[in-house]
PDB file of C-alpha atoms in Angstrom:
ATOM      1  CA  UNK A   1      21.028  -4.738   0.150  1.00 34.00           C
ATOM      2  CA  UNK A   2      24.366  -4.248   2.202  1.00 40.00           C
ATOM      3  CA  UNK A   3      26.260  -4.878   5.240  1.00 40.00           C
ATOM      4  CA  UNK A   4      24.076  -2.663   7.490  1.00 41.00           C
ATOM      5  CA  UNK A   5      20.325  -4.103   6.844  1.00 47.00           C
ATOM      6  CA  UNK A   6      17.163  -1.866   7.354  1.00 54.00           C
ATOM      7  CA  UNK A   7      14.791  -3.868   8.076  1.00 62.00           C
ATOM      8  CA  UNK A   8      14.732  -7.557   7.862  1.00 76.00           C
ATOM      9  CA  UNK A   9      11.561  -9.997   7.479  1.00 83.00           C
ATOM     10  CA  UNK A  10      11.405 -13.451   6.774  1.00 81.00           C
ATOM     11  CA  UNK A  11       7.980 -15.430   5.437  1.00 85.00           C
ATOM     12  CA  UNK A  12       6.973 -17.423   8.036  1.00 85.00           C
ATOM     13  CA  UNK A  13       4.418 -14.839   9.978  1.00 89.00           C
ATOM     14  CA  UNK A  14       1.955 -12.729   8.070  1.00 94.00           C
ATOM     15  CA  UNK A  15       3.464 -10.217   6.060  1.00 94.00           C
ATOM     16  CA  UNK A  16       2.454  -7.280   3.144  1.00 96.00           C
ATOM     17  CA  UNK A  17       4.570  -5.644   1.451  1.00 96.00           C
ATOM     18  CA  UNK A  18       3.503  -2.998  -1.062  1.00 97.00           C
ATOM     19  CA  UNK A  19       5.114   0.083  -3.095  1.00 96.00           C
ATOM     20  CA  UNK A  20       3.863   2.570  -5.819  1.00 97.00           C
ATOM     21  CA  UNK A  21       6.321   3.094  -9.108  1.00 96.00           C
ATOM     22  CA  UNK A  22       6.364   4.160 -12.775  1.00 96.00           C
ATOM     23  CA  UNK A  23       8.947   3.703 -15.460  1.00 95.00           C
ATOM     24  CA  UNK A  24       9.929   5.305 -18.692  1.00 94.00           C
ATOM     25  CA  UNK A  25       9.412   4.488 -21.982  1.00 94.00           C
ATOM     26  CA  UNK A  26      12.679   3.308 -22.617  1.00 90.00           C
ATOM     27  CA  UNK A  27      12.513   0.279 -19.519  1.00 89.00           C
ATOM     28  CA  UNK A  28       9.291  -1.615 -21.425  1.00 91.00           C
ATOM     29  CA  UNK A  29      11.102  -2.070 -25.149  1.00 89.00           C
ATOM     30  CA  UNK A  30      11.721  -5.165 -25.150  1.00 87.00           C
ATOM     31  CA  UNK A  31      15.893  -5.665 -25.454  1.00 83.00           C
ATOM     32  CA  UNK A  32      16.570  -2.814 -23.052  1.00 84.00           C
ATOM     33  CA  UNK A  33      16.168  -3.472 -19.270  1.00 85.00           C
ATOM     34  CA  UNK A  34      15.005  -6.077 -16.695  1.00 85.00           C
ATOM     35  CA  UNK A  35      14.050  -4.690 -13.497  1.00 88.00           C
ATOM     36  CA  UNK A  36      12.899  -6.434  -9.911  1.00 90.00           C
ATOM     37  CA  UNK A  37      10.448  -4.594  -7.100  1.00 93.00           C
ATOM     38  CA  UNK A  38      10.313  -6.784  -3.973  1.00 92.00           C
ATOM     39  CA  UNK A  39      11.761  -8.456  -1.303  1.00 90.00           C
ATOM     40  CA  UNK A  40      15.549 -10.065  -1.553  1.00 87.00           C
ATOM     41  CA  UNK A  41      18.269 -11.604   0.875  1.00 82.00           C
ATOM     42  CA  UNK A  42      20.220  -8.232   1.625  1.00 68.00           C
ATOM     43  CA  UNK A  43      23.406  -7.759   3.984  1.00 54.00           C
ATOM     44  CA  UNK A  44      26.904  -9.227   3.733  1.00 46.00           C
ATOM     45  CA  UNK A  45      25.269 -12.354   1.645  1.00 50.00           C
ATOM     46  CA  UNK A  46      22.487 -10.670  -0.198  1.00 53.00           C
ATOM     47  CA  UNK A  47      21.386  -8.624  -3.527  1.00 56.00           C
ATOM     48  CA  UNK A  48      23.914  -5.735  -3.002  1.00 54.00           C
ATOM     49  CA  UNK A  49      27.621  -6.962  -1.902  1.00 45.00           C
ATOM     50  CA  UNK A  50      28.550 -10.670  -2.714  1.00 42.00           C
ATOM     51  CA  UNK A  51      25.468 -12.192  -4.784  1.00 47.00           C
ATOM     52  CA  UNK A  52      24.109 -10.479  -7.997  1.00 63.00           C
ATOM     53  CA  UNK A  53      19.946  -9.945  -7.842  1.00 69.00           C
ATOM     54  CA  UNK A  54      20.518 -10.322 -11.871  1.00 66.00           C
ATOM     55  CA  UNK A  55      22.201 -13.173 -13.293  1.00 62.00           C
ATOM     56  CA  UNK A  56      22.487 -11.853 -16.857  1.00 62.00           C
ATOM     57  CA  UNK A  57      18.452 -10.614 -17.425  1.00 57.00           C
ATOM     58  CA  UNK A  58      17.136 -12.874 -14.997  1.00 59.00           C
ATOM     59  CA  UNK A  59      17.077 -12.958 -11.501  1.00 71.00           C
ATOM     60  CA  UNK A  60      19.946 -14.639  -9.811  1.00 71.00           C
ATOM     61  CA  UNK A  61      22.066 -15.736  -6.974  1.00 69.00           C
ATOM     62  CA  UNK A  62      19.813 -14.592  -4.583  1.00 81.00           C
ATOM     63  CA  UNK A  63      16.560 -15.249  -3.011  1.00 86.00           C
ATOM     64  CA  UNK A  64      13.685 -13.024  -3.747  1.00 89.00           C
ATOM     65  CA  UNK A  65       9.963 -12.497  -3.838  1.00 94.00           C
ATOM     66  CA  UNK A  66       8.118  -9.534  -5.822  1.00 94.00           C
ATOM     67  CA  UNK A  67       7.647  -8.721  -9.319  1.00 96.00           C
ATOM     68  CA  UNK A  68      10.164  -9.273 -11.943  1.00 92.00           C
ATOM     69  CA  UNK A  69      10.586  -7.624 -15.671  1.00 91.00           C
ATOM     70  CA  UNK A  70      12.284  -9.795 -17.752  1.00 87.00           C
ATOM     71  CA  UNK A  71      15.160  -7.961 -20.721  1.00 85.00           C
ATOM     72  CA  UNK A  72      13.130  -9.597 -23.522  1.00 86.00           C
ATOM     73  CA  UNK A  73       9.856  -8.689 -23.166  1.00 89.00           C
ATOM     74  CA  UNK A  74       8.406  -5.768 -23.483  1.00 92.00           C
ATOM     75  CA  UNK A  75       5.428  -4.035 -21.054  1.00 95.00           C
ATOM     76  CA  UNK A  76       5.093  -7.393 -19.328  1.00 95.00           C
ATOM     77  CA  UNK A  77       5.281  -7.496 -15.357  1.00 95.00           C
ATOM     78  CA  UNK A  78       5.295 -10.922 -13.788  1.00 95.00           C
ATOM     79  CA  UNK A  79       4.688 -12.218  -9.927  1.00 96.00           C
ATOM     80  CA  UNK A  80       7.950 -14.005  -9.406  1.00 94.00           C
ATOM     81  CA  UNK A  81       9.736 -15.673  -6.513  1.00 93.00           C
ATOM     82  CA  UNK A  82      13.445 -17.547  -6.644  1.00 88.00           C
ATOM     83  CA  UNK A  83      15.803 -19.261  -4.115  1.00 87.00           C
ATOM     84  CA  UNK A  84      18.940 -18.768  -5.296  1.00 81.00           C
ATOM     85  CA  UNK A  85      20.333 -21.165  -7.864  1.00 79.00           C
ATOM     86  CA  UNK A  86      17.039 -22.411  -7.941  1.00 83.00           C
ATOM     87  CA  UNK A  87      14.789 -21.954 -11.664  1.00 86.00           C
ATOM     88  CA  UNK A  88      13.033 -18.614 -10.888  1.00 88.00           C
ATOM     89  CA  UNK A  89       8.969 -19.088 -10.412  1.00 91.00           C
ATOM     90  CA  UNK A  90       7.770 -17.077 -12.720  1.00 91.00           C
ATOM     91  CA  UNK A  91       4.898 -16.721 -15.913  1.00 91.00           C
ATOM     92  CA  UNK A  92       7.229 -19.349 -17.267  1.00 90.00           C
ATOM     93  CA  UNK A  93       6.839 -21.299 -14.874  1.00 93.00           C
ATOM     94  CA  UNK A  94       3.310 -21.228 -13.601  1.00 94.00           C
ATOM     95  CA  UNK A  95       0.881 -19.651 -15.314  1.00 95.00           C
ATOM     96  CA  UNK A  96      -1.114 -17.567 -12.860  1.00 95.00           C
ATOM     97  CA  UNK A  97       1.914 -15.568 -12.257  1.00 96.00           C
ATOM     98  CA  UNK A  98       2.465 -14.954 -16.065  1.00 96.00           C
ATOM     99  CA  UNK A  99       1.655 -10.911 -16.961  1.00 96.00           C
ATOM    100  CA  UNK A 100       0.051 -10.213 -13.610  1.00 97.00           C
ATOM    101  CA  UNK A 101       0.574  -6.195 -15.081  1.00 97.00           C
ATOM    102  CA  UNK A 102       0.764  -4.500 -18.630  1.00 97.00           C
ATOM    103  CA  UNK A 103       2.929  -1.656 -17.616  1.00 96.00           C
ATOM    104  CA  UNK A 104       2.468   1.801 -19.672  1.00 97.00           C
ATOM    105  CA  UNK A 105       5.253   4.027 -19.723  1.00 96.00           C
ATOM    106  CA  UNK A 106       4.841   6.998 -17.144  1.00 97.00           C
ATOM    107  CA  UNK A 107       1.597   5.868 -15.619  1.00 97.00           C
ATOM    108  CA  UNK A 108       1.812   5.189 -11.933  1.00 98.00           C
ATOM    109  CA  UNK A 109       0.962   1.467 -10.471  1.00 98.00           C
ATOM    110  CA  UNK A 110       0.747  -0.679  -7.064  1.00 98.00           C
ATOM    111  CA  UNK A 111       2.322  -3.128  -6.755  1.00 98.00           C
ATOM    112  CA  UNK A 112       1.966  -5.514  -3.411  1.00 98.00           C
ATOM    113  CA  UNK A 113       1.883  -9.039  -1.894  1.00 97.00           C
ATOM    114  CA  UNK A 114       1.136 -10.494   0.992  1.00 97.00           C
ATOM    115  CA  UNK A 115       2.180 -13.351   2.866  1.00 95.00           C
ATOM    116  CA  UNK A 116      -0.247 -15.615   5.045  1.00 95.00           C
ATOM    117  CA  UNK A 117       1.052 -17.976   7.583  1.00 92.00           C
ATOM    118  CA  UNK A 118      -2.741 -19.469   8.484  1.00 92.00           C
ATOM    119  CA  UNK A 119      -2.945 -21.339   5.879  1.00 93.00           C
ATOM    120  CA  UNK A 120       0.590 -20.967   3.995  1.00 93.00           C
ATOM    121  CA  UNK A 121      -0.029 -19.136   0.963  1.00 96.00           C
ATOM    122  CA  UNK A 122       1.271 -15.844  -1.128  1.00 96.00           C
ATOM    123  CA  UNK A 123      -0.934 -13.429  -2.754  1.00 97.00           C
ATOM    124  CA  UNK A 124       0.300 -11.199  -5.293  1.00 98.00           C
ATOM    125  CA  UNK A 125      -1.777  -7.558  -5.981  1.00 98.00           C
ATOM    126  CA  UNK A 126      -1.695  -4.934  -8.788  1.00 98.00           C
ATOM    127  CA  UNK A 127      -3.606  -1.796  -7.904  1.00 98.00           C
ATOM    128  CA  UNK A 128      -5.184  -3.188  -5.217  1.00 97.00           C
ATOM    129  CA  UNK A 129      -6.683  -6.363  -7.283  1.00 98.00           C
ATOM    130  CA  UNK A 130      -5.477  -9.980  -6.630  1.00 98.00           C
ATOM    131  CA  UNK A 131      -3.526 -10.951  -9.920  1.00 98.00           C
ATOM    132  CA  UNK A 132      -2.039 -14.089  -8.521  1.00 97.00           C
ATOM    133  CA  UNK A 133      -1.771 -16.939  -5.762  1.00 97.00           C
ATOM    134  CA  UNK A 134       0.552 -19.795  -4.535  1.00 97.00           C
ATOM    135  CA  UNK A 135      -0.673 -22.084  -1.752  1.00 96.00           C
ATOM    136  CA  UNK A 136       0.825 -24.562   0.906  1.00 94.00           C
ATOM    137  CA  UNK A 137       2.212 -27.014  -1.595  1.00 95.00           C
ATOM    138  CA  UNK A 138       4.279 -24.174  -3.633  1.00 95.00           C
ATOM    139  CA  UNK A 139       5.283 -22.733  -0.116  1.00 93.00           C
ATOM    140  CA  UNK A 140       6.100 -26.289   0.875  1.00 91.00           C
ATOM    141  CA  UNK A 141       8.455 -26.697  -2.076  1.00 91.00           C
ATOM    142  CA  UNK A 142      12.427 -25.934  -2.222  1.00 89.00           C
ATOM    143  CA  UNK A 143      11.798 -23.636  -4.982  1.00 90.00           C
ATOM    144  CA  UNK A 144      10.107 -20.856  -2.030  1.00 91.00           C
ATOM    145  CA  UNK A 145      12.413 -19.025  -0.091  1.00 88.00           C
ATOM    146  CA  UNK A 146      13.244 -20.872   3.749  1.00 81.00           C
ATOM    147  CA  UNK A 147      11.248 -18.554   6.141  1.00 74.00           C
ATOM    148  CA  UNK A 148      13.703 -19.957   8.816  1.00 75.00           C
ATOM    149  CA  UNK A 149      16.666 -18.968   7.147  1.00 76.00           C
ATOM    150  CA  UNK A 150      15.730 -15.558   4.786  1.00 76.00           C
ATOM    151  CA  UNK A 151      15.987 -12.577   6.263  1.00 82.00           C
ATOM    152  CA  UNK A 152      14.687 -10.383   3.113  1.00 86.00           C
ATOM    153  CA  UNK A 153      14.708  -6.891   2.907  1.00 86.00           C
ATOM    154  CA  UNK A 154      12.642  -4.255   0.451  1.00 88.00           C
ATOM    155  CA  UNK A 155      15.001  -4.025  -2.867  1.00 86.00           C
ATOM    156  CA  UNK A 156      14.673  -2.870  -6.323  1.00 86.00           C
ATOM    157  CA  UNK A 157      17.066  -3.818  -8.918  1.00 84.00           C
ATOM    158  CA  UNK A 158      17.847  -2.990 -12.767  1.00 82.00           C
ATOM    159  CA  UNK A 159      19.457  -4.591 -15.256  1.00 79.00           C
ATOM    160  CA  UNK A 160      20.789  -2.328 -18.069  1.00 75.00           C
ATOM    161  CA  UNK A 161      20.927  -4.996 -21.378  1.00 72.00           C
ATOM    162  CA  UNK A 162      21.706  -1.128 -23.593  1.00 72.00           C
ATOM    163  CA  UNK A 163      22.585   1.967 -23.294  1.00 74.00           C
ATOM    164  CA  UNK A 164      19.187   3.623 -23.350  1.00 80.00           C
ATOM    165  CA  UNK A 165      18.284   5.234 -19.918  1.00 87.00           C
ATOM    166  CA  UNK A 166      15.571   3.421 -18.166  1.00 88.00           C
ATOM    167  CA  UNK A 167      14.413   5.532 -15.299  1.00 89.00           C
ATOM    168  CA  UNK A 168      12.302   3.651 -12.530  1.00 91.00           C
ATOM    169  CA  UNK A 169      10.535   6.270 -10.001  1.00 93.00           C
ATOM    170  CA  UNK A 170       9.320   4.859  -6.625  1.00 93.00           C
ATOM    171  CA  UNK A 171       6.939   7.120  -4.881  1.00 95.00           C
ATOM    172  CA  UNK A 172       6.992   4.901  -1.605  1.00 94.00           C
ATOM    173  CA  UNK A 173       7.078   1.359  -0.117  1.00 93.00           C
ATOM    174  CA  UNK A 174       6.104  -0.161   2.399  1.00 93.00           C
ATOM    175  CA  UNK A 175       6.408  -3.939   4.241  1.00 93.00           C
ATOM    176  CA  UNK A 176       5.239  -4.748   7.393  1.00 92.00           C
ATOM    177  CA  UNK A 177       5.224  -8.403   9.498  1.00 90.00           C
ATOM    178  CA  UNK A 178       3.014  -9.633  12.044  1.00 84.00           C
ATOM    179  CA  UNK A 179       5.478 -10.999  15.516  1.00 77.00           C
TER     180      UNK A 179
END
């Protein structure tokens, strides 16, 4: 997220995002670090400049769709989405989004999601297996990023809560949208 966006996407046409990541043991100790993989607002109003990807230990002041690890949890990775200023919609709000993956230190995992325009739905995948889904009702709600206004880009974020070195490795990522 910087003033020069590279590849922006909107949740208004079929879209797919996927990445392959691994974290070290320090990243998944409860109370140590929070992190995010997915799409977030970019550019001068986005995650990297004027707003913050994190507000303390949870996702904060930008619109996002992806996967989050909370500082207070150890190995749990939730599917999540957020509209800036709202409540993070994750496992604490929607049971199906809770702990879509249990992270293991130094182990590669593929994370992805797929947005469908007709019928509107969003599915989260871990290692190619669908783990969670939301449909039209949740996508049409005010808590979901606005398809017309939100230009999003692939984003990784880390919230260090202590001085232990967390390592997030990204092997690759890809995002594609039909137009």
